[in-house]
């Protein structure tokens, strides 16, 4: 009745799409890293190690890579700390309209990412809320330079990633059997102890999934540094975009993409090695 | 429920949690509120302070043909993406939940990959691949790319719902002589409707919002809404962009909200009908 051949027919469209738009492109990209760059937009299929050599020896690229990993890790860490509280609050509150708090976390997903990002210009910019208020109060004489800094980029990334983190932690808190906490309390734990010994450890899978997701998405971002950062705050995604769309150096662009892919894949592999995929699936499917 | 009450230390911690939660929500919505408020600003500049209340930026937006064209493009792409992704996602999730076949585990991991691989990488990959076979960037290609990006979410949502539907219903229909297609159409699909609608709405917004990958994939001269906003932002942040942002927020928040409300009242109506029948 559940014929495997029928199953293959059902998954065929998705499979074809994944093969031709995901797997093959990445494979072709990997081959492209060995192509020879001649001039903007032109390359020869003569195989060479020049791109890899350039990437491995040029400090310019290493700087970008380290900065991207640092910004990604910092963003993920701040997301973890700031995101845990709302997740815990929503889980533990006796507020009747809990669904409203959850809905408010989903609403940002519906609002265009570009709009959410440029909105920060109204907060941090020279004509933004903070500067205009401080100037009016006479606390500062000249507008503070907050926009087009690394801080602004991290702020924008936090804004984009916090809902992911909160929902991930919430999903894992929701799966905790609440009688465990009552049990701990009735055995004489203080609420702080019960939290530390029971709730926190049991919610760690969600936190870890959230951290991975935030790190990967932050390290792969393109729009946020573009809109909120200066040229110095560009991340690896911007470097890739400029190499391909600006310099039209396709082999180098492919090399950089593969590097980012391998590094993020490495972190994801470490994660799945210890945690498995199921938590990520739960977090994404919300 | 006693976990957080009962001592002053706990109460203090709970209050702090509440305050941080409030701050996070303010953090999430303050910039968006600022954009909406500024879209009604009479001033020539896109920032604070407010100098007066005016609808003129909306009027100006209505005459901006580039913006209208981009809006139309995005709308069509999003509609096609939502329809096709929902169809593909539905049958894929059905196969992944109900069937056993070799490579099933691998496929279910593969299908979430587009959500985990950064769009920049997906963008470059597809571009390099079509360059390798000497194909131009076309609109169908962009749409297929969007379908790829939305697929994981639709599959996950439908899968989650399908797991909760017992196989027995399906099997009962089959043993009573229904064909596979009939039992799917009459039994499984109606039970899946909420997930299908939710998946379609999400696919629509994913496509409508997509920025990074679209920058790589769009054919020369074609602007989608987000890429149009990006290119407008390159000049300066004008009040017109604020108005545009506000319209977009209304559309993309309004559609799922209205969809959700309609769905809820539909199921309520159905329940009432059933009660009347019994």
mmCIF file of N, CA, C and O in Angstrom, chain A residues 1-3 6 8 10-11 14-15 21-22 25 29 32 41 43 85-86 89-90 92 101 104 110 112 114-115 118-120 122 127 129 159 178 181 185 191 216 220 222 240-241 244-245 250 257 261 264 281, chain B residues 1-5 17 21 25 27-29 31 35 38 46-48 91-92 95 98-99 101-102 107 112 116 118 120-122 124-126 128 131 144 156 167 171 174 180 209 211 215-216 237 241-242 248 252:
data_model
loop_
_atom_site.group_PDB
_atom_site.id
_atom_site.type_symbol
_atom_site.label_atom_id
_atom_site.label_comp_id
_atom_site.label_asym_id
_atom_site.label_seq_id
_atom_site.Cartn_x
_atom_site.Cartn_y
_atom_site.Cartn_z
ATOM 1 N N UNK A 1 0.835 -1.196 0.000
ATOM 2 C CA UNK A 1 0.000 0.000 0.000
ATOM 3 C C UNK A 1 0.877 1.256 0.000
ATOM 4 O O UNK A 1 0.602 2.227 -0.681
ATOM 5 N N UNK A 2 1.945 1.231 0.817
ATOM 6 C CA UNK A 2 2.860 2.370 0.796
ATOM 7 C C UNK A 2 4.058 2.028 -0.073
ATOM 8 O O UNK A 2 5.135 1.708 0.399
ATOM 9 N N UNK A 3 3.779 2.088 -1.353
ATOM 10 C CA UNK A 3 4.735 1.663 -2.356
ATOM 11 C C UNK A 3 5.891 2.660 -2.481
ATOM 12 O O UNK A 3 5.662 3.833 -2.725
ATOM 13 N N UNK A 6 5.892 4.926 -5.558
ATOM 14 C CA UNK A 6 4.987 6.071 -5.482
ATOM 15 C C UNK A 6 5.645 7.196 -4.678
ATOM 16 O O UNK A 6 5.568 8.374 -5.044
ATOM 17 N N UNK A 8 8.791 7.864 -4.417
ATOM 18 C CA UNK A 8 9.801 8.541 -5.223
ATOM 19 C C UNK A 8 9.166 9.500 -6.209
ATOM 20 O O UNK A 8 9.703 10.580 -6.465
ATOM 21 N N UNK A 10 6.411 11.095 -5.678
ATOM 22 C CA UNK A 10 5.934 12.247 -4.920
ATOM 23 C C UNK A 10 7.063 13.214 -4.571
ATOM 24 O O UNK A 10 6.880 14.425 -4.584
ATOM 25 N N UNK A 11 8.222 12.665 -4.245
ATOM 26 C CA UNK A 11 9.311 13.564 -3.844
ATOM 27 C C UNK A 11 10.119 14.043 -5.043
ATOM 28 O O UNK A 11 10.997 14.888 -4.890
ATOM 29 N N UNK A 14 10.595 17.966 -5.633
ATOM 30 C CA UNK A 14 11.464 18.566 -4.626
ATOM 31 C C UNK A 14 12.905 18.110 -4.822
ATOM 32 O O UNK A 14 13.847 18.896 -4.733
ATOM 33 N N UNK A 15 13.044 16.824 -5.124
ATOM 34 C CA UNK A 15 14.387 16.272 -5.291
ATOM 35 C C UNK A 15 15.103 16.921 -6.471
ATOM 36 O O UNK A 15 16.274 17.319 -6.368
ATOM 37 N N UNK A 21 19.270 23.040 -8.095
ATOM 38 C CA UNK A 21 19.427 24.401 -7.587
ATOM 39 C C UNK A 21 20.260 24.489 -6.322
ATOM 40 O O UNK A 21 20.593 25.571 -5.880
ATOM 41 N N UNK A 22 20.566 23.346 -5.717
ATOM 42 C CA UNK A 22 21.351 23.390 -4.488
ATOM 43 C C UNK A 22 22.640 22.570 -4.617
ATOM 44 O O UNK A 22 23.731 23.111 -4.488
ATOM 45 N N UNK A 25 24.768 23.312 -8.120
ATOM 46 C CA UNK A 25 25.458 24.609 -8.058
ATOM 47 C C UNK A 25 26.643 24.608 -7.105
ATOM 48 O O UNK A 25 27.699 25.157 -7.425
ATOM 49 N N UNK A 29 30.363 25.220 -8.252
ATOM 50 C CA UNK A 29 31.107 26.288 -7.586
ATOM 51 C C UNK A 29 32.460 25.769 -7.101
ATOM 52 O O UNK A 29 33.477 26.453 -7.218
ATOM 53 N N UNK A 32 34.690 25.579 -9.953
ATOM 54 C CA UNK A 32 35.053 26.935 -10.391
ATOM 55 C C UNK A 32 36.215 27.536 -9.602
ATOM 56 O O UNK A 32 36.909 28.411 -10.091
ATOM 57 N N UNK A 41 34.897 39.216 -15.634
ATOM 58 C CA UNK A 41 33.848 38.504 -16.344
ATOM 59 C C UNK A 41 34.340 37.392 -17.241
ATOM 60 O O UNK A 41 33.551 36.649 -17.799
ATOM 61 N N UNK A 43 36.868 33.990 -17.666
ATOM 62 C CA UNK A 43 37.775 33.050 -17.017
ATOM 63 C C UNK A 43 37.994 31.870 -17.962
ATOM 64 O O UNK A 43 37.211 31.646 -18.872
ATOM 65 N N UNK A 85 15.529 35.359 28.384
ATOM 66 C CA UNK A 85 14.555 35.945 29.320
ATOM 67 C C UNK A 85 13.135 35.986 28.751
ATOM 68 O O UNK A 85 12.207 35.507 29.407
ATOM 69 N N UNK A 86 12.951 36.553 27.537
ATOM 70 C CA UNK A 86 11.580 36.567 27.005
ATOM 71 C C UNK A 86 11.018 35.161 26.820
ATOM 72 O O UNK A 86 9.843 34.919 27.116
ATOM 73 N N UNK A 89 9.990 33.973 30.119
ATOM 74 C CA UNK A 89 8.830 34.734 30.573
ATOM 75 C C UNK A 89 7.553 34.212 29.915
ATOM 76 O O UNK A 89 6.557 33.957 30.587
ATOM 77 N N UNK A 90 7.590 34.042 28.585
ATOM 78 C CA UNK A 90 6.397 33.592 27.870
ATOM 79 C C UNK A 90 5.990 32.201 28.345
ATOM 80 O O UNK A 90 4.819 31.903 28.519
ATOM 81 N N UNK A 92 6.626 30.804 31.329
ATOM 82 C CA UNK A 92 6.234 30.691 32.726
ATOM 83 C C UNK A 92 5.067 31.589 33.108
ATOM 84 O O UNK A 92 4.450 31.388 34.144
ATOM 85 N N UNK A 101 1.771 37.370 22.936
ATOM 86 C CA UNK A 101 3.221 37.535 23.050
ATOM 87 C C UNK A 101 3.932 36.719 21.963
ATOM 88 O O UNK A 101 4.907 37.164 21.371
ATOM 89 N N UNK A 104 3.426 38.329 18.526
ATOM 90 C CA UNK A 104 4.300 39.491 18.342
ATOM 91 C C UNK A 104 5.715 39.079 17.950
ATOM 92 O O UNK A 104 6.442 39.845 17.343
ATOM 93 N N UNK A 110 7.200 38.532 9.238
ATOM 94 C CA UNK A 110 6.366 38.930 8.104
ATOM 95 C C UNK A 110 6.806 40.262 7.530
ATOM 96 O O UNK A 110 6.449 40.598 6.408
ATOM 97 N N UNK A 112 9.213 42.914 5.953
ATOM 98 C CA UNK A 112 10.382 42.829 5.089
ATOM 99 C C UNK A 112 11.669 43.105 5.871
ATOM 100 O O UNK A 112 11.771 44.065 6.623
ATOM 101 N N UNK A 114 14.505 44.044 4.751
ATOM 102 C CA UNK A 114 15.137 45.303 4.339
ATOM 103 C C UNK A 114 14.544 46.480 5.114
ATOM 104 O O UNK A 114 15.276 47.355 5.577
ATOM 105 N N UNK A 115 13.225 46.471 5.259
ATOM 106 C CA UNK A 115 12.577 47.567 5.982
ATOM 107 C C UNK A 115 12.978 47.547 7.446
ATOM 108 O O UNK A 115 13.318 48.582 8.021
ATOM 109 N N UNK A 118 16.578 48.986 7.592
ATOM 110 C CA UNK A 118 16.791 50.425 7.414
ATOM 111 C C UNK A 118 16.075 51.240 8.493
ATOM 112 O O UNK A 118 16.442 52.384 8.743
ATOM 113 N N UNK A 119 15.066 50.644 9.155
ATOM 114 C CA UNK A 119 14.404 51.343 10.258
ATOM 115 C C UNK A 119 15.391 51.800 11.326
ATOM 116 O O UNK A 119 15.158 52.788 12.007
ATOM 117 N N UNK A 120 16.485 51.065 11.457
ATOM 118 C CA UNK A 120 17.460 51.424 12.491
ATOM 119 C C UNK A 120 18.112 52.765 12.225
ATOM 120 O O UNK A 120 18.624 53.400 13.136
ATOM 121 N N UNK A 122 16.532 55.339 11.639
ATOM 122 C CA UNK A 122 15.696 56.303 12.362
ATOM 123 C C UNK A 122 15.971 56.316 13.855
ATOM 124 O O UNK A 122 15.553 57.203 14.565
ATOM 125 N N UNK A 127 19.722 61.994 12.335
ATOM 126 C CA UNK A 127 18.362 62.505 12.537
ATOM 127 C C UNK A 127 17.507 61.461 13.234
ATOM 128 O O UNK A 127 16.279 61.497 13.132
ATOM 129 N N UNK A 129 16.066 59.032 16.512
ATOM 130 C CA UNK A 129 15.426 59.331 17.796
ATOM 131 C C UNK A 129 16.454 59.687 18.862
ATOM 132 O O UNK A 129 16.326 60.699 19.550
ATOM 133 N N UNK A 159 18.429 42.467 15.999
ATOM 134 C CA UNK A 159 17.031 42.767 15.725
ATOM 135 C C UNK A 159 16.417 41.696 14.830
ATOM 136 O O UNK A 159 15.283 41.282 15.007
ATOM 137 N N UNK A 178 6.472 19.902 33.348
ATOM 138 C CA UNK A 178 6.462 20.870 34.444
ATOM 139 C C UNK A 178 6.424 20.219 35.830
ATOM 140 O O UNK A 178 6.812 20.837 36.820
ATOM 141 N N UNK A 181 9.653 20.294 37.793
ATOM 142 C CA UNK A 181 10.014 21.491 38.551
ATOM 143 C C UNK A 181 9.274 21.502 39.878
ATOM 144 O O UNK A 181 9.858 21.802 40.933
ATOM 145 N N UNK A 185 10.908 21.535 43.610
ATOM 146 C CA UNK A 185 10.521 22.519 44.621
ATOM 147 C C UNK A 185 10.047 21.811 45.888
ATOM 148 O O UNK A 185 10.420 22.204 46.991
ATOM 149 N N UNK A 191 13.638 28.398 44.285
ATOM 150 C CA UNK A 191 13.269 28.541 42.877
ATOM 151 C C UNK A 191 14.522 28.717 42.030
ATOM 152 O O UNK A 191 14.582 28.241 40.899
ATOM 153 N N UNK A 216 25.081 31.183 12.187
ATOM 154 C CA UNK A 216 25.133 30.933 10.745
ATOM 155 C C UNK A 216 24.489 32.088 9.974
ATOM 156 O O UNK A 216 25.039 32.588 9.000
ATOM 157 N N UNK A 220 26.497 34.842 7.611
ATOM 158 C CA UNK A 220 26.195 34.815 6.190
ATOM 159 C C UNK A 220 25.478 36.068 5.710
ATOM 160 O O UNK A 220 25.096 36.150 4.558
ATOM 161 N N UNK A 222 24.272 39.743 4.432
ATOM 162 C CA UNK A 222 24.779 40.672 3.432
ATOM 163 C C UNK A 222 24.139 42.050 3.585
ATOM 164 O O UNK A 222 24.817 43.075 3.575
ATOM 165 N N UNK A 240 32.016 38.622 -0.806
ATOM 166 C CA UNK A 240 31.645 37.714 -1.894
ATOM 167 C C UNK A 240 30.852 38.473 -2.957
ATOM 168 O O UNK A 240 31.139 38.380 -4.153
ATOM 169 N N UNK A 241 29.882 39.259 -2.501
ATOM 170 C CA UNK A 241 29.046 40.011 -3.452
ATOM 171 C C UNK A 241 29.910 40.951 -4.294
ATOM 172 O O UNK A 241 29.765 41.001 -5.517
ATOM 173 N N UNK A 244 32.059 39.117 -6.904
ATOM 174 C CA UNK A 244 31.325 38.605 -8.064
ATOM 175 C C UNK A 244 30.661 39.715 -8.855
ATOM 176 O O UNK A 244 30.863 39.846 -10.062
ATOM 177 N N UNK A 245 29.848 40.542 -8.186
ATOM 178 C CA UNK A 245 29.052 41.524 -8.913
ATOM 179 C C UNK A 245 29.875 42.781 -9.239
ATOM 180 O O UNK A 245 29.594 43.463 -10.206
ATOM 181 N N UNK A 250 34.789 35.754 -10.968
ATOM 182 C CA UNK A 250 33.964 34.607 -10.589
ATOM 183 C C UNK A 250 34.742 33.500 -9.894
ATOM 184 O O UNK A 250 34.263 32.961 -8.902
ATOM 185 N N UNK A 257 33.004 31.766 -1.533
ATOM 186 C CA UNK A 257 31.724 31.143 -1.153
ATOM 187 C C UNK A 257 31.950 29.761 -0.571
ATOM 188 O O UNK A 257 31.320 29.380 0.427
ATOM 189 N N UNK A 261 31.014 28.412 3.092
ATOM 190 C CA UNK A 261 30.174 27.221 3.163
ATOM 191 C C UNK A 261 30.818 26.156 4.040
ATOM 192 O O UNK A 261 30.170 25.578 4.920
ATOM 193 N N UNK A 264 30.959 27.401 7.866
ATOM 194 C CA UNK A 264 29.659 27.327 8.533
ATOM 195 C C UNK A 264 29.202 25.880 8.646
ATOM 196 O O UNK A 264 28.629 25.479 9.655
ATOM 197 N N UNK A 281 14.990 21.497 13.434
ATOM 198 C CA UNK A 281 13.753 21.280 12.691
ATOM 199 C C UNK A 281 12.585 21.869 13.467
ATOM 200 O O UNK A 281 11.751 22.591 12.932
ATOM 201 N N UNK B 1 3.794 25.654 38.960
ATOM 202 C CA UNK B 1 3.612 27.106 38.945
ATOM 203 C C UNK B 1 4.251 27.771 40.148
ATOM 204 O O UNK B 1 4.379 28.978 40.221
ATOM 205 N N UNK B 2 4.631 26.943 41.121
ATOM 206 C CA UNK B 2 5.219 27.527 42.316
ATOM 207 C C UNK B 2 6.685 27.823 42.114
ATOM 208 O O UNK B 2 7.330 28.423 42.945
ATOM 209 N N UNK B 3 7.208 27.391 40.951
ATOM 210 C CA UNK B 3 8.649 27.456 40.728
ATOM 211 C C UNK B 3 9.209 28.859 40.909
ATOM 212 O O UNK B 3 10.344 29.030 41.283
ATOM 213 N N UNK B 4 8.403 29.855 40.625
ATOM 214 C CA UNK B 4 9.008 31.174 40.610
ATOM 215 C C UNK B 4 8.487 32.050 41.738
ATOM 216 O O UNK B 4 8.863 33.191 41.883
ATOM 217 N N UNK B 5 7.573 31.529 42.555
ATOM 218 C CA UNK B 5 7.032 32.356 43.621
ATOM 219 C C UNK B 5 7.548 31.869 44.951
ATOM 220 O O UNK B 5 8.258 30.893 45.044
ATOM 221 N N UNK B 17 13.083 39.367 34.892
ATOM 222 C CA UNK B 17 12.764 38.682 33.628
ATOM 223 C C UNK B 17 11.696 39.445 32.869
ATOM 224 O O UNK B 17 11.798 39.661 31.663
ATOM 225 N N UNK B 21 12.113 41.237 29.259
ATOM 226 C CA UNK B 21 11.195 40.847 28.188
ATOM 227 C C UNK B 21 10.575 42.079 27.545
ATOM 228 O O UNK B 21 10.543 42.208 26.318
ATOM 229 N N UNK B 25 10.927 43.412 23.630
ATOM 230 C CA UNK B 25 9.806 43.707 22.740
ATOM 231 C C UNK B 25 9.892 45.147 22.233
ATOM 232 O O UNK B 25 9.606 45.412 21.063
ATOM 233 N N UNK B 27 12.629 46.860 21.872
ATOM 234 C CA UNK B 27 13.743 46.812 20.931
ATOM 235 C C UNK B 27 13.276 46.292 19.571
ATOM 236 O O UNK B 27 13.658 46.815 18.531
ATOM 237 N N UNK B 28 12.407 45.271 19.584
ATOM 238 C CA UNK B 28 11.966 44.670 18.326
ATOM 239 C C UNK B 28 11.060 45.611 17.537
ATOM 240 O O UNK B 28 11.063 45.594 16.315
ATOM 241 N N UNK B 29 10.272 46.420 18.239
ATOM 242 C CA UNK B 29 9.261 47.184 17.507
ATOM 243 C C UNK B 29 9.531 48.673 17.389
ATOM 244 O O UNK B 29 8.952 49.325 16.512
ATOM 245 N N UNK B 31 12.041 50.512 16.119
ATOM 246 C CA UNK B 31 12.452 51.025 14.809
ATOM 247 C C UNK B 31 11.307 50.995 13.800
ATOM 248 O O UNK B 31 11.156 51.921 13.008
ATOM 249 N N UNK B 35 9.597 54.166 11.754
ATOM 250 C CA UNK B 35 9.418 54.263 10.300
ATOM 251 C C UNK B 35 7.977 54.623 9.951
ATOM 252 O O UNK B 35 7.725 55.491 9.115
ATOM 253 N N UNK B 38 7.287 58.260 10.871
ATOM 254 C CA UNK B 38 7.971 59.209 9.983
ATOM 255 C C UNK B 38 7.372 59.250 8.581
ATOM 256 O O UNK B 38 7.561 60.218 7.852
ATOM 257 N N UNK B 46 14.016 62.463 5.566
ATOM 258 C CA UNK B 46 13.440 61.217 6.049
ATOM 259 C C UNK B 46 13.572 60.988 7.539
ATOM 260 O O UNK B 46 13.197 59.933 8.018
ATOM 261 N N UNK B 47 14.125 61.968 8.305
ATOM 262 C CA UNK B 47 14.379 61.688 9.716
ATOM 263 C C UNK B 47 13.554 62.545 10.659
ATOM 264 O O UNK B 47 12.638 63.250 10.236
ATOM 265 N N UNK B 48 13.891 62.470 11.937
ATOM 266 C CA UNK B 48 13.240 63.303 12.941
ATOM 267 C C UNK B 48 13.839 64.709 12.866
ATOM 268 O O UNK B 48 14.901 64.889 12.260
ATOM 269 N N UNK B 91 3.248 17.375 -1.262
ATOM 270 C CA UNK B 91 3.479 15.978 -1.648
ATOM 271 C C UNK B 91 4.777 15.455 -1.037
ATOM 272 O O UNK B 91 4.868 14.280 -0.658
ATOM 273 N N UNK B 92 5.780 16.325 -0.903
ATOM 274 C CA UNK B 92 7.040 15.887 -0.311
ATOM 275 C C UNK B 92 6.835 15.499 1.152
ATOM 276 O O UNK B 92 7.274 14.438 1.597
ATOM 277 N N UNK B 95 5.002 12.218 1.412
ATOM 278 C CA UNK B 95 5.874 11.063 1.180
ATOM 279 C C UNK B 95 6.803 10.828 2.367
ATOM 280 O O UNK B 95 7.024 9.692 2.778
ATOM 281 N N UNK B 98 4.478 9.432 5.368
ATOM 282 C CA UNK B 98 3.692 8.207 5.220
ATOM 283 C C UNK B 98 4.437 7.029 4.598
ATOM 284 O O UNK B 98 3.990 5.906 4.673
ATOM 285 N N UNK B 99 5.529 7.289 3.927
ATOM 286 C CA UNK B 99 6.184 6.207 3.198
ATOM 287 C C UNK B 99 7.525 5.851 3.821
ATOM 288 O O UNK B 99 8.122 6.647 4.540
ATOM 289 N N UNK B 101 11.165 4.640 2.440
ATOM 290 C CA UNK B 101 11.963 4.344 1.258
ATOM 291 C C UNK B 101 13.420 4.646 1.549
ATOM 292 O O UNK B 101 13.734 5.421 2.472
ATOM 293 N N UNK B 102 14.276 4.020 0.762
ATOM 294 C CA UNK B 102 15.708 4.218 0.973
ATOM 295 C C UNK B 102 16.043 5.681 0.739
ATOM 296 O O UNK B 102 15.509 6.309 -0.167
ATOM 297 N N UNK B 107 17.031 12.610 2.487
ATOM 298 C CA UNK B 107 16.193 13.599 1.815
ATOM 299 C C UNK B 107 15.617 14.590 2.822
ATOM 300 O O UNK B 107 15.561 15.797 2.557
ATOM 301 N N UNK B 112 15.890 20.604 4.310
ATOM 302 C CA UNK B 112 15.993 21.793 5.171
ATOM 303 C C UNK B 112 17.233 22.627 4.860
ATOM 304 O O UNK B 112 17.338 23.747 5.321
ATOM 305 N N UNK B 116 19.271 26.698 5.882
ATOM 306 C CA UNK B 116 20.455 26.818 6.737
ATOM 307 C C UNK B 116 21.671 27.390 6.002
ATOM 308 O O UNK B 116 22.528 28.016 6.609
ATOM 309 N N UNK B 118 23.600 30.049 3.992
ATOM 310 C CA UNK B 118 23.398 31.478 3.759
ATOM 311 C C UNK B 118 23.024 31.769 2.304
ATOM 312 O O UNK B 118 23.525 31.119 1.386
ATOM 313 N N UNK B 120 23.759 34.144 0.417
ATOM 314 C CA UNK B 120 24.856 34.575 -0.446
ATOM 315 C C UNK B 120 25.453 33.381 -1.168
ATOM 316 O O UNK B 120 25.739 33.445 -2.364
ATOM 317 N N UNK B 121 25.628 32.289 -0.431
ATOM 318 C CA UNK B 121 26.234 31.095 -1.022
ATOM 319 C C UNK B 121 25.294 30.467 -2.054
ATOM 320 O O UNK B 121 25.701 30.133 -3.167
ATOM 321 N N UNK B 122 24.003 30.371 -1.686
ATOM 322 C CA UNK B 122 23.030 29.835 -2.644
ATOM 323 C C UNK B 122 22.993 30.716 -3.880
ATOM 324 O O UNK B 122 22.908 30.238 -5.018
ATOM 325 N N UNK B 124 25.372 32.783 -5.172
ATOM 326 C CA UNK B 124 26.558 32.619 -6.007
ATOM 327 C C UNK B 124 26.519 31.267 -6.711
ATOM 328 O O UNK B 124 26.786 31.166 -7.913
ATOM 329 N N UNK B 125 26.139 30.228 -5.970
ATOM 330 C CA UNK B 125 26.142 28.873 -6.523
ATOM 331 C C UNK B 125 25.314 28.771 -7.794
ATOM 332 O O UNK B 125 25.803 28.325 -8.838
ATOM 333 N N UNK B 126 24.074 29.236 -7.710
ATOM 334 C CA UNK B 126 23.188 29.129 -8.858
ATOM 335 C C UNK B 126 23.707 29.971 -10.016
ATOM 336 O O UNK B 126 23.661 29.563 -11.186
ATOM 337 N N UNK B 128 26.839 30.801 -10.677
ATOM 338 C CA UNK B 128 27.993 30.134 -11.286
ATOM 339 C C UNK B 128 27.526 28.967 -12.151
ATOM 340 O O UNK B 128 28.014 28.754 -13.259
ATOM 341 N N UNK B 131 26.092 30.153 -15.358
ATOM 342 C CA UNK B 131 27.161 30.714 -16.184
ATOM 343 C C UNK B 131 27.946 29.577 -16.843
ATOM 344 O O UNK B 131 28.344 29.683 -17.999
ATOM 345 N N UNK B 144 12.118 29.907 -9.471
ATOM 346 C CA UNK B 144 12.554 28.590 -8.983
ATOM 347 C C UNK B 144 13.475 28.741 -7.778
ATOM 348 O O UNK B 144 13.411 27.954 -6.833
ATOM 349 N N UNK B 156 8.376 21.572 6.476
ATOM 350 C CA UNK B 156 8.396 21.405 7.933
ATOM 351 C C UNK B 156 7.019 21.638 8.542
ATOM 352 O O UNK B 156 6.582 20.892 9.422
ATOM 353 N N UNK B 167 -2.817 7.567 10.632
ATOM 354 C CA UNK B 167 -2.779 6.838 9.383
ATOM 355 C C UNK B 167 -4.061 6.030 9.153
ATOM 356 O O UNK B 167 -4.444 5.757 8.026
ATOM 357 N N UNK B 171 -6.147 4.708 5.840
ATOM 358 C CA UNK B 171 -6.239 3.277 5.559
ATOM 359 C C UNK B 171 -7.682 2.806 5.512
ATOM 360 O O UNK B 171 -8.045 1.945 4.708
ATOM 361 N N UNK B 174 -9.014 3.669 2.192
ATOM 362 C CA UNK B 174 -8.472 2.773 1.172
ATOM 363 C C UNK B 174 -9.151 1.406 1.231
ATOM 364 O O UNK B 174 -9.504 0.829 0.204
ATOM 365 N N UNK B 180 -6.020 5.867 -4.016
ATOM 366 C CA UNK B 180 -5.044 6.667 -3.287
ATOM 367 C C UNK B 180 -5.357 8.153 -3.390
ATOM 368 O O UNK B 180 -5.341 8.898 -2.421
ATOM 369 N N UNK B 209 9.746 39.035 0.477
ATOM 370 C CA UNK B 209 10.779 39.720 1.261
ATOM 371 C C UNK B 209 12.189 39.464 0.785
ATOM 372 O O UNK B 209 13.109 40.121 1.226
ATOM 373 N N UNK B 211 15.765 39.271 -0.298
ATOM 374 C CA UNK B 211 16.640 40.336 -0.777
ATOM 375 C C UNK B 211 17.955 39.790 -1.319
ATOM 376 O O UNK B 211 18.249 39.924 -2.507
ATOM 377 N N UNK B 215 19.190 39.624 -5.319
ATOM 378 C CA UNK B 215 20.215 40.513 -5.876
ATOM 379 C C UNK B 215 21.101 39.761 -6.861
ATOM 380 O O UNK B 215 21.561 40.312 -7.847
ATOM 381 N N UNK B 216 21.337 38.493 -6.566
ATOM 382 C CA UNK B 216 22.166 37.685 -7.462
ATOM 383 C C UNK B 216 21.370 37.171 -8.662
ATOM 384 O O UNK B 216 21.868 37.117 -9.765
ATOM 385 N N UNK B 237 17.915 58.347 2.709
ATOM 386 C CA UNK B 237 16.671 57.840 3.264
ATOM 387 C C UNK B 237 15.626 58.938 3.134
ATOM 388 O O UNK B 237 15.630 59.908 3.851
ATOM 389 N N UNK B 241 10.569 56.540 1.139
ATOM 390 C CA UNK B 241 10.910 55.164 1.540
ATOM 391 C C UNK B 241 10.139 54.775 2.794
ATOM 392 O O UNK B 241 9.675 53.650 2.923
ATOM 393 N N UNK B 242 9.989 55.729 3.712
ATOM 394 C CA UNK B 242 9.214 55.433 4.917
ATOM 395 C C UNK B 242 7.782 55.076 4.553
ATOM 396 O O UNK B 242 7.197 54.149 5.121
ATOM 397 N N UNK B 248 4.317 48.373 2.706
ATOM 398 C CA UNK B 248 4.779 46.976 2.685
ATOM 399 C C UNK B 248 4.429 46.272 3.992
ATOM 400 O O UNK B 248 4.032 45.104 3.995
ATOM 401 N N UNK B 252 2.309 42.871 4.145
ATOM 402 C CA UNK B 252 2.869 41.583 4.570
ATOM 403 C C UNK B 252 2.405 41.166 5.961
ATOM 404 O O UNK B 252 2.407 39.990 6.276
#
